[in-house]
PDB file of C-alpha atoms and ligand atoms in Angstrom:
ATOM      1  CA  UNK A   1     128.254 152.018 119.770  1.00  0.00           C
ATOM      2  CA  UNK A   2     127.037 155.570 119.220  1.00  0.00           C
ATOM      3  CA  UNK A   3     123.350 155.977 119.848  1.00  0.00           C
ATOM      4  CA  UNK A   4     121.405 158.134 117.434  1.00  0.00           C
ATOM      5  CA  UNK A   5     118.240 159.584 118.860  1.00  0.00           C
ATOM      6  CA  UNK A   6     115.649 160.568 116.293  1.00  0.00           C
ATOM      7  CA  UNK A   7     113.591 163.662 116.897  1.00  0.00           C
ATOM      8  CA  UNK A   8     110.329 164.717 115.251  1.00  0.00           C
ATOM      9  CA  UNK A   9     108.839 161.229 115.412  1.00  0.00           C
ATOM     10  CA  UNK A  10     105.366 160.403 116.721  1.00  0.00           C
ATOM     11  CA  UNK A  11     103.889 157.013 117.693  1.00  0.00           C
ATOM     12  CA  UNK A  12     101.096 156.159 115.228  1.00  0.00           C
ATOM     13  CA  UNK A  13      98.237 154.011 116.590  1.00  0.00           C
ATOM     14  CA  UNK A  14      96.854 151.369 114.218  1.00  0.00           C
ATOM     15  CA  UNK A  15      93.187 150.408 113.811  1.00  0.00           C
ATOM     16  CA  UNK A  16      93.629 146.766 114.737  1.00  0.00           C
ATOM     17  CA  UNK A  17      94.650 145.985 118.272  1.00  0.00           C
ATOM     18  CA  UNK A  18      96.306 143.028 119.901  1.00  0.00           C
ATOM     19  CA  UNK A  19      92.956 141.655 121.093  1.00  0.00           C
ATOM     20  CA  UNK A  20      91.697 141.513 117.473  1.00  0.00           C
ATOM     21  CA  UNK A  21      94.751 139.560 116.392  1.00  0.00           C
ATOM     22  CA  UNK A  22      94.503 137.210 119.384  1.00  0.00           C
ATOM     23  CA  UNK A  23      90.849 136.479 118.570  1.00  0.00           C
ATOM     24  CA  UNK A  24      91.858 135.639 115.023  1.00  0.00           C
ATOM     25  CA  UNK A  25      94.661 133.314 116.117  1.00  0.00           C
ATOM     26  CA  UNK A  26      92.848 131.849 119.167  1.00  0.00           C
ATOM     27  CA  UNK A  27      95.988 132.302 121.246  1.00  0.00           C
ATOM     28  CA  UNK A  28      97.774 135.054 123.105  1.00  0.00           C
ATOM     29  CA  UNK A  29     101.205 136.320 122.176  1.00  0.00           C
ATOM     30  CA  UNK A  30     104.062 135.282 124.447  1.00  0.00           C
ATOM     31  CA  UNK A  31     107.805 135.365 124.486  1.00  0.00           C
ATOM     32  CA  UNK A  32     109.551 132.237 125.711  1.00  0.00           C
ATOM     33  CA  UNK A  33     113.059 133.284 126.578  1.00  0.00           C
ATOM     34  CA  UNK A  34     115.540 130.393 126.780  1.00  0.00           C
ATOM     35  CA  UNK A  35     118.751 131.147 128.637  1.00  0.00           C
ATOM     36  CA  UNK A  36     121.663 128.860 129.463  1.00  0.00           C
ATOM     37  CA  UNK A  37     125.166 127.829 128.492  1.00  0.00           C
ATOM     38  CA  UNK A  38     126.205 127.086 124.931  1.00  0.00           C
ATOM     39  CA  UNK A  39     125.214 123.501 124.145  1.00  0.00           C
ATOM     40  CA  UNK A  40     122.709 123.362 127.015  1.00  0.00           C
ATOM     41  CA  UNK A  41     119.913 122.645 124.521  1.00  0.00           C
ATOM     42  CA  UNK A  42     118.175 126.002 124.033  1.00  0.00           C
ATOM     43  CA  UNK A  43     117.881 125.817 120.232  1.00  0.00           C
ATOM     44  CA  UNK A  44     117.037 122.126 120.204  1.00  0.00           C
ATOM     45  CA  UNK A  45     114.161 122.638 122.664  1.00  0.00           C
ATOM     46  CA  UNK A  46     113.010 125.843 120.935  1.00  0.00           C
ATOM     47  CA  UNK A  47     112.738 124.103 117.554  1.00  0.00           C
ATOM     48  CA  UNK A  48     111.063 121.039 119.114  1.00  0.00           C
ATOM     49  CA  UNK A  49     108.568 123.322 120.867  1.00  0.00           C
ATOM     50  CA  UNK A  50     107.969 125.365 117.700  1.00  0.00           C
ATOM     51  CA  UNK A  51     107.116 122.151 115.843  1.00  0.00           C
ATOM     52  CA  UNK A  52     104.886 120.872 118.678  1.00  0.00           C
ATOM     53  CA  UNK A  53     102.969 124.157 118.852  1.00  0.00           C
ATOM     54  CA  UNK A  54     102.434 124.364 115.084  1.00  0.00           C
ATOM     55  CA  UNK A  55     101.229 120.740 115.069  1.00  0.00           C
ATOM     56  CA  UNK A  56      98.834 121.673 117.850  1.00  0.00           C
ATOM     57  CA  UNK A  57      97.461 124.412 115.571  1.00  0.00           C
ATOM     58  CA  UNK A  58      99.284 127.474 116.887  1.00  0.00           C
ATOM     59  CA  UNK A  59     101.357 130.198 115.277  1.00  0.00           C
ATOM     60  CA  UNK A  60     104.849 129.853 116.728  1.00  0.00           C
ATOM     61  CA  UNK A  61     108.237 131.065 115.652  1.00  0.00           C
ATOM     62  CA  UNK A  62     111.742 130.448 116.980  1.00  0.00           C
ATOM     63  CA  UNK A  63     114.244 133.280 116.773  1.00  0.00           C
ATOM     64  CA  UNK A  64     117.583 131.508 117.014  1.00  0.00           C
ATOM     65  CA  UNK A  65     120.709 133.094 118.465  1.00  0.00           C
ATOM     66  CA  UNK A  66     123.185 132.197 115.749  1.00  0.00           C
ATOM     67  CA  UNK A  67     120.691 132.845 112.956  1.00  0.00           C
ATOM     68  CA  UNK A  68     119.999 136.365 114.218  1.00  0.00           C
ATOM     69  CA  UNK A  69     123.732 137.026 114.353  1.00  0.00           C
ATOM     70  CA  UNK A  70     123.885 136.299 110.601  1.00  0.00           C
ATOM     71  CA  UNK A  71     121.480 139.170 109.883  1.00  0.00           C
ATOM     72  CA  UNK A  72     119.975 141.726 112.226  1.00  0.00           C
ATOM     73  CA  UNK A  73     122.885 141.565 114.663  1.00  0.00           C
ATOM     74  CA  UNK A  74     125.745 140.832 112.297  1.00  0.00           C
ATOM     75  CA  UNK A  75     127.540 144.007 113.364  1.00  0.00           C
ATOM     76  CA  UNK A  76     127.765 142.775 116.988  1.00  0.00           C
ATOM     77  CA  UNK A  77     130.460 140.689 118.652  1.00  0.00           C
ATOM     78  CA  UNK A  78     130.725 139.128 122.098  1.00  0.00           C
ATOM     79  CA  UNK A  79     132.036 141.974 124.246  1.00  0.00           C
ATOM     80  CA  UNK A  80     129.873 142.786 127.277  1.00  0.00           C
ATOM     81  CA  UNK A  81     128.578 145.911 125.498  1.00  0.00           C
ATOM     82  CA  UNK A  82     127.736 144.035 122.285  1.00  0.00           C
ATOM     83  CA  UNK A  83     126.086 141.182 124.211  1.00  0.00           C
ATOM     84  CA  UNK A  84     123.871 143.748 125.939  1.00  0.00           C
ATOM     85  CA  UNK A  85     122.953 145.386 122.611  1.00  0.00           C
ATOM     86  CA  UNK A  86     122.327 141.936 121.107  1.00  0.00           C
ATOM     87  CA  UNK A  87     119.822 141.157 123.845  1.00  0.00           C
ATOM     88  CA  UNK A  88     118.218 144.610 123.692  1.00  0.00           C
ATOM     89  CA  UNK A  89     117.484 144.187 119.974  1.00  0.00           C
ATOM     90  CA  UNK A  90     116.161 140.660 120.457  1.00  0.00           C
ATOM     91  CA  UNK A  91     113.873 141.881 123.223  1.00  0.00           C
ATOM     92  CA  UNK A  92     112.500 144.620 120.954  1.00  0.00           C
ATOM     93  CA  UNK A  93     111.952 142.163 118.085  1.00  0.00           C
ATOM     94  CA  UNK A  94     110.420 139.667 120.514  1.00  0.00           C
ATOM     95  CA  UNK A  95     108.045 142.325 121.762  1.00  0.00           C
ATOM     96  CA  UNK A  96     106.853 143.001 118.211  1.00  0.00           C
ATOM     97  CA  UNK A  97     106.353 139.275 117.612  1.00  0.00           C
ATOM     98  CA  UNK A  98     104.424 138.829 120.861  1.00  0.00           C
ATOM     99  CA  UNK A  99     102.278 141.811 119.890  1.00  0.00           C
ATOM    100  CA  UNK A 100     101.359 140.053 116.628  1.00  0.00           C
ATOM    101  CA  UNK A 101      99.996 137.198 118.764  1.00  0.00           C
ATOM    102  CA  UNK A 102     102.684 134.718 117.787  1.00  0.00           C
ATOM    103  CA  UNK A 103     104.164 132.436 120.466  1.00  0.00           C
ATOM    104  CA  UNK A 104     107.809 133.317 120.059  1.00  0.00           C
ATOM    105  CA  UNK A 105     110.911 131.522 121.286  1.00  0.00           C
ATOM    106  CA  UNK A 106     114.321 133.111 121.666  1.00  0.00           C
ATOM    107  CA  UNK A 107     117.405 131.003 122.271  1.00  0.00           C
ATOM    108  CA  UNK A 108     120.344 133.135 123.283  1.00  0.00           C
ATOM    109  CA  UNK A 109     122.879 132.431 126.006  1.00  0.00           C
ATOM    110  CA  UNK A 110     121.899 135.848 127.451  1.00  0.00           C
ATOM    111  CA  UNK A 111     124.378 135.434 130.318  1.00  0.00           C
ATOM    112  CA  UNK A 112     123.744 138.666 132.186  1.00  0.00           C
ATOM    113  CA  UNK A 113     120.855 138.917 134.628  1.00  0.00           C
ATOM    114  CA  UNK A 114     120.435 142.652 134.120  1.00  0.00           C
ATOM    115  CA  UNK A 115     119.992 142.196 130.350  1.00  0.00           C
ATOM    116  CA  UNK A 116     117.353 139.490 130.831  1.00  0.00           C
ATOM    117  CA  UNK A 117     115.563 141.607 133.428  1.00  0.00           C
ATOM    118  CA  UNK A 118     115.583 144.489 130.937  1.00  0.00           C
ATOM    119  CA  UNK A 119     114.092 142.131 128.320  1.00  0.00           C
ATOM    120  CA  UNK A 120     111.363 141.123 130.794  1.00  0.00           C
ATOM    121  CA  UNK A 121     110.577 144.777 131.347  1.00  0.00           C
ATOM    122  CA  UNK A 122     110.514 145.554 127.621  1.00  0.00           C
ATOM    123  CA  UNK A 123     108.165 142.685 126.832  1.00  0.00           C
ATOM    124  CA  UNK A 124     105.978 142.952 129.913  1.00  0.00           C
ATOM    125  CA  UNK A 125     105.844 140.494 132.799  1.00  0.00           C
ATOM    126  CA  UNK A 126     102.639 138.709 131.703  1.00  0.00           C
ATOM    127  CA  UNK A 127     104.085 137.859 128.280  1.00  0.00           C
ATOM    128  CA  UNK A 128     107.598 136.915 129.323  1.00  0.00           C
ATOM    129  CA  UNK A 129     108.539 133.350 130.274  1.00  0.00           C
ATOM    130  CA  UNK A 130     112.142 132.829 131.277  1.00  0.00           C
ATOM    131  CA  UNK A 131     113.236 129.218 130.831  1.00  0.00           C
ATOM    132  CA  UNK A 132     116.535 128.381 132.441  1.00  0.00           C
ATOM    133  CA  UNK A 133     118.135 125.514 130.531  1.00  0.00           C
ATOM    134  CA  UNK A 134     120.230 124.419 133.484  1.00  0.00           C
ATOM    135  CA  UNK A 135     122.358 121.692 131.945  1.00  0.00           C
ATOM    136  CA  UNK A 136     125.637 121.116 133.832  1.00  0.00           C
ATOM    137  CA  UNK A 137     128.709 122.652 132.202  1.00  0.00           C
ATOM    138  CA  UNK A 138     130.399 119.217 132.025  1.00  0.00           C
ATOM    139  CA  UNK A 139     127.491 117.889 129.953  1.00  0.00           C
ATOM    140  CA  UNK A 140     127.508 120.930 127.624  1.00  0.00           C
ATOM    141  CA  UNK A 141     131.245 120.598 127.217  1.00  0.00           C
ATOM    142  CA  UNK A 142     131.011 116.868 126.564  1.00  0.00           C
ATOM    143  CA  UNK A 143     128.378 117.502 123.849  1.00  0.00           C
ATOM    144  CA  UNK A 144     130.244 120.468 122.381  1.00  0.00           C
ATOM    145  CA  UNK A 145     127.990 120.443 119.275  1.00  0.00           C
ATOM    146  CA  UNK A 146     129.851 123.284 117.571  1.00  0.00           C
ATOM    147  CA  UNK A 147     133.351 122.463 118.873  1.00  0.00           C
ATOM    148  CA  UNK A 148     133.409 125.804 120.701  1.00  0.00           C
ATOM    149  CA  UNK A 149     134.367 124.522 124.177  1.00  0.00           C
ATOM    150  CA  UNK A 150     137.387 122.802 122.669  1.00  0.00           C
ATOM    151  CA  UNK A 151     138.447 126.065 121.068  1.00  0.00           C
ATOM    152  CA  UNK A 152     137.767 128.041 124.263  1.00  0.00           C
ATOM    153  CA  UNK A 153     139.827 125.588 126.368  1.00  0.00           C
ATOM    154  CA  UNK A 154     142.631 125.891 123.817  1.00  0.00           C
ATOM    155  CA  UNK A 155     142.488 129.674 124.172  1.00  0.00           C
ATOM    156  CA  UNK A 156     141.361 130.122 120.559  1.00  0.00           C
ATOM    157  CA  UNK A 157     138.135 131.814 121.684  1.00  0.00           C
ATOM    158  CA  UNK A 158     138.349 134.435 124.413  1.00  0.00           C
ATOM    159  CA  UNK A 159     135.460 135.444 126.653  1.00  0.00           C
ATOM    160  CA  UNK A 160     133.517 132.199 126.250  1.00  0.00           C
ATOM    161  CA  UNK A 161     130.556 131.913 128.630  1.00  0.00           C
ATOM    162  CA  UNK A 162     131.148 129.303 131.321  1.00  0.00           C
ATOM    163  CA  UNK A 163     134.900 129.138 130.633  1.00  0.00           C
ATOM    164  CA  UNK A 164     136.318 132.644 130.933  1.00  0.00           C
ATOM    165  CA  UNK A 165     133.156 134.751 130.880  1.00  0.00           C
ATOM    166  CA  UNK A 166     130.455 134.598 133.557  1.00  0.00           C
ATOM    167  CA  UNK A 167     126.969 133.110 133.335  1.00  0.00           C
ATOM    168  CA  UNK A 168     124.562 134.622 135.839  1.00  0.00           C
ATOM    169  CA  UNK A 169     121.856 132.067 136.577  1.00  0.00           C
ATOM    170  CA  UNK A 170     118.256 133.339 136.752  1.00  0.00           C
ATOM    171  CA  UNK A 171     116.887 133.809 140.265  1.00  0.00           C
ATOM    172  CA  UNK A 172     113.200 133.371 139.504  1.00  0.00           C
ATOM    173  CA  UNK A 173     112.770 131.713 136.117  1.00  0.00           C
ATOM    174  CA  UNK A 174     109.292 130.537 135.108  1.00  0.00           C
ATOM    175  CA  UNK A 175     110.751 127.069 134.432  1.00  0.00           C
ATOM    176  CA  UNK A 176     114.033 125.199 134.891  1.00  0.00           C
ATOM    177  CA  UNK A 177     115.007 122.385 132.512  1.00  0.00           C
ATOM    178  CA  UNK A 178     118.024 120.135 132.882  1.00  0.00           C
ATOM    179  CA  UNK A 179     118.516 118.391 129.559  1.00  0.00           C
ATOM    180  CA  UNK A 180     120.792 115.797 131.129  1.00  0.00           C
ATOM    181  CA  UNK A 181     117.566 114.524 132.739  1.00  0.00           C
ATOM    182  CA  UNK A 182     114.789 115.271 130.207  1.00  0.00           C
ATOM    183  CA  UNK A 183     114.481 114.869 126.441  1.00  0.00           C
ATOM    184  CA  UNK A 184     113.656 117.815 124.146  1.00  0.00           C
ATOM    185  CA  UNK A 185     110.150 116.333 123.742  1.00  0.00           C
ATOM    186  CA  UNK A 186     109.588 116.144 127.516  1.00  0.00           C
ATOM    187  CA  UNK A 187     110.876 119.713 127.898  1.00  0.00           C
ATOM    188  CA  UNK A 188     108.563 120.864 125.142  1.00  0.00           C
ATOM    189  CA  UNK A 189     105.548 119.201 126.812  1.00  0.00           C
ATOM    190  CA  UNK A 190     106.231 120.968 130.107  1.00  0.00           C
ATOM    191  CA  UNK A 191     106.424 124.323 128.314  1.00  0.00           C
ATOM    192  CA  UNK A 192     103.135 123.673 126.494  1.00  0.00           C
ATOM    193  CA  UNK A 193     101.574 122.880 129.908  1.00  0.00           C
ATOM    194  CA  UNK A 194     102.990 126.123 131.295  1.00  0.00           C
ATOM    195  CA  UNK A 195     101.440 128.083 128.394  1.00  0.00           C
ATOM    196  CA  UNK A 196      98.057 126.434 128.929  1.00  0.00           C
ATOM    197  CA  UNK A 197      98.199 127.258 132.654  1.00  0.00           C
ATOM    198  CA  UNK A 198      99.052 130.874 131.842  1.00  0.00           C
ATOM    199  CA  UNK A 199      96.042 131.070 129.488  1.00  0.00           C
ATOM    200  CA  UNK A 200      98.201 131.715 126.404  1.00  0.00           C
ATOM    201  CA  UNK A 201      96.836 128.704 124.536  1.00  0.00           C
ATOM    202  CA  UNK A 202      93.701 126.674 125.235  1.00  0.00           C
ATOM    203  CA  UNK A 203      93.812 123.220 126.816  1.00  0.00           C
ATOM    204  CA  UNK A 204      93.201 120.509 124.231  1.00  0.00           C
ATOM    205  CA  UNK A 205      89.781 119.637 125.646  1.00  0.00           C
ATOM    206  CA  UNK A 206      88.529 123.271 125.304  1.00  0.00           C
TER     207      UNK A 206
HETATM  208  P1  ADP B   1     122.258 125.737 122.619  1.00  0.00           P
HETATM  209  O1  ADP B   1     121.210 126.322 121.707  1.00  0.00           O
HETATM  210  O2  ADP B   1     121.898 125.867 124.061  1.00  0.00           O
HETATM  211  O3  ADP B   1     123.656 126.223 122.322  1.00  0.00           O
HETATM  212  P2  ADP B   1     121.919 123.356 121.089  1.00  0.00           P
HETATM  213  O4  ADP B   1     120.462 123.056 121.123  1.00  0.00           O
HETATM  214  O5  ADP B   1     122.478 124.037 119.862  1.00  0.00           O
HETATM  215  O6  ADP B   1     122.297 124.175 122.397  1.00  0.00           O
HETATM  216  O7  ADP B   1     122.784 122.042 121.305  1.00  0.00           O
HETATM  217  C1  ADP B   1     122.447 121.079 122.272  1.00  0.00           C
HETATM  218  C2  ADP B   1     123.030 119.748 121.838  1.00  0.00           C
HETATM  219  O8  ADP B   1     122.725 118.768 122.821  1.00  0.00           O
HETATM  220  C3  ADP B   1     122.431 119.253 120.528  1.00  0.00           C
HETATM  221  O9  ADP B   1     123.452 118.628 119.788  1.00  0.00           O
HETATM  222  C4  ADP B   1     121.389 118.228 120.995  1.00  0.00           C
HETATM  223  O10 ADP B   1     121.159 117.232 120.040  1.00  0.00           O
HETATM  224  C5  ADP B   1     122.061 117.656 122.235  1.00  0.00           C
HETATM  225  N1  ADP B   1     121.124 117.103 123.242  1.00  0.00           N
HETATM  226  C6  ADP B   1     121.245 115.886 123.808  1.00  0.00           C
HETATM  227  N2  ADP B   1     120.246 115.660 124.682  1.00  0.00           N
HETATM  228  C7  ADP B   1     119.475 116.759 124.678  1.00  0.00           C
HETATM  229  C8  ADP B   1     118.274 117.122 125.371  1.00  0.00           C
HETATM  230  N3  ADP B   1     117.716 116.306 126.255  1.00  0.00           N
HETATM  231  N4  ADP B   1     117.737 118.339 125.132  1.00  0.00           N
HETATM  232  C9  ADP B   1     118.337 119.192 124.254  1.00  0.00           C
HETATM  233  N5  ADP B   1     119.451 118.903 123.553  1.00  0.00           N
HETATM  234  C10 ADP B   1     120.034 117.688 123.761  1.00  0.00           C
END
């Protein structure tokens, strides 16, 4: 991709800051970054968590990998370069969401460590929660919710993460979830607890 660098642009400060928005929402913005193999359960947990947070009275929004590829990132494929650009855009959008005070979930395979580390840097360490959905490949392949593993094994899809493209596991994720051991609801509860501990949302008794 060619990069176009705009000149003659100046950052314009608004009159409402993040603290004002957080006071209004009674929560702090955060970006919960799910990473893991296809079929590991990222989207399922993200949507379960989104529902749980909204029911608890919080503004939450899940940015889903496939859904984003229908719109914002529809000009990107799955080459290493396009995967990196995919993640860079998501990180920038996630940063805007977190700045609005919304608890935001992203569910993208995001297989490369360097891309996720760049996302952490973009968003800021205190707002970034990397959740490694560490479901064994055999379980993901057995589930195969979109029939993609079957196609990858048959050679109909090239460069499929976990089959013929690498997945670089996180070294220091904020949380690890193995969905062959816990349900989406249990996973969602542990993430809510993590957010309370981090001071992003109040404990229920507060
Ligand atoms: P990903 O977003 O990581 O590609 P999905 O959430 O789309 O994964 O698919 C995971 C599949 O596994 C879904 O069909 C879901 O119903 C199933 N599944 C079974 N058990 C679990 C669990 N404990 N947590 C999450 N998903 C599960």
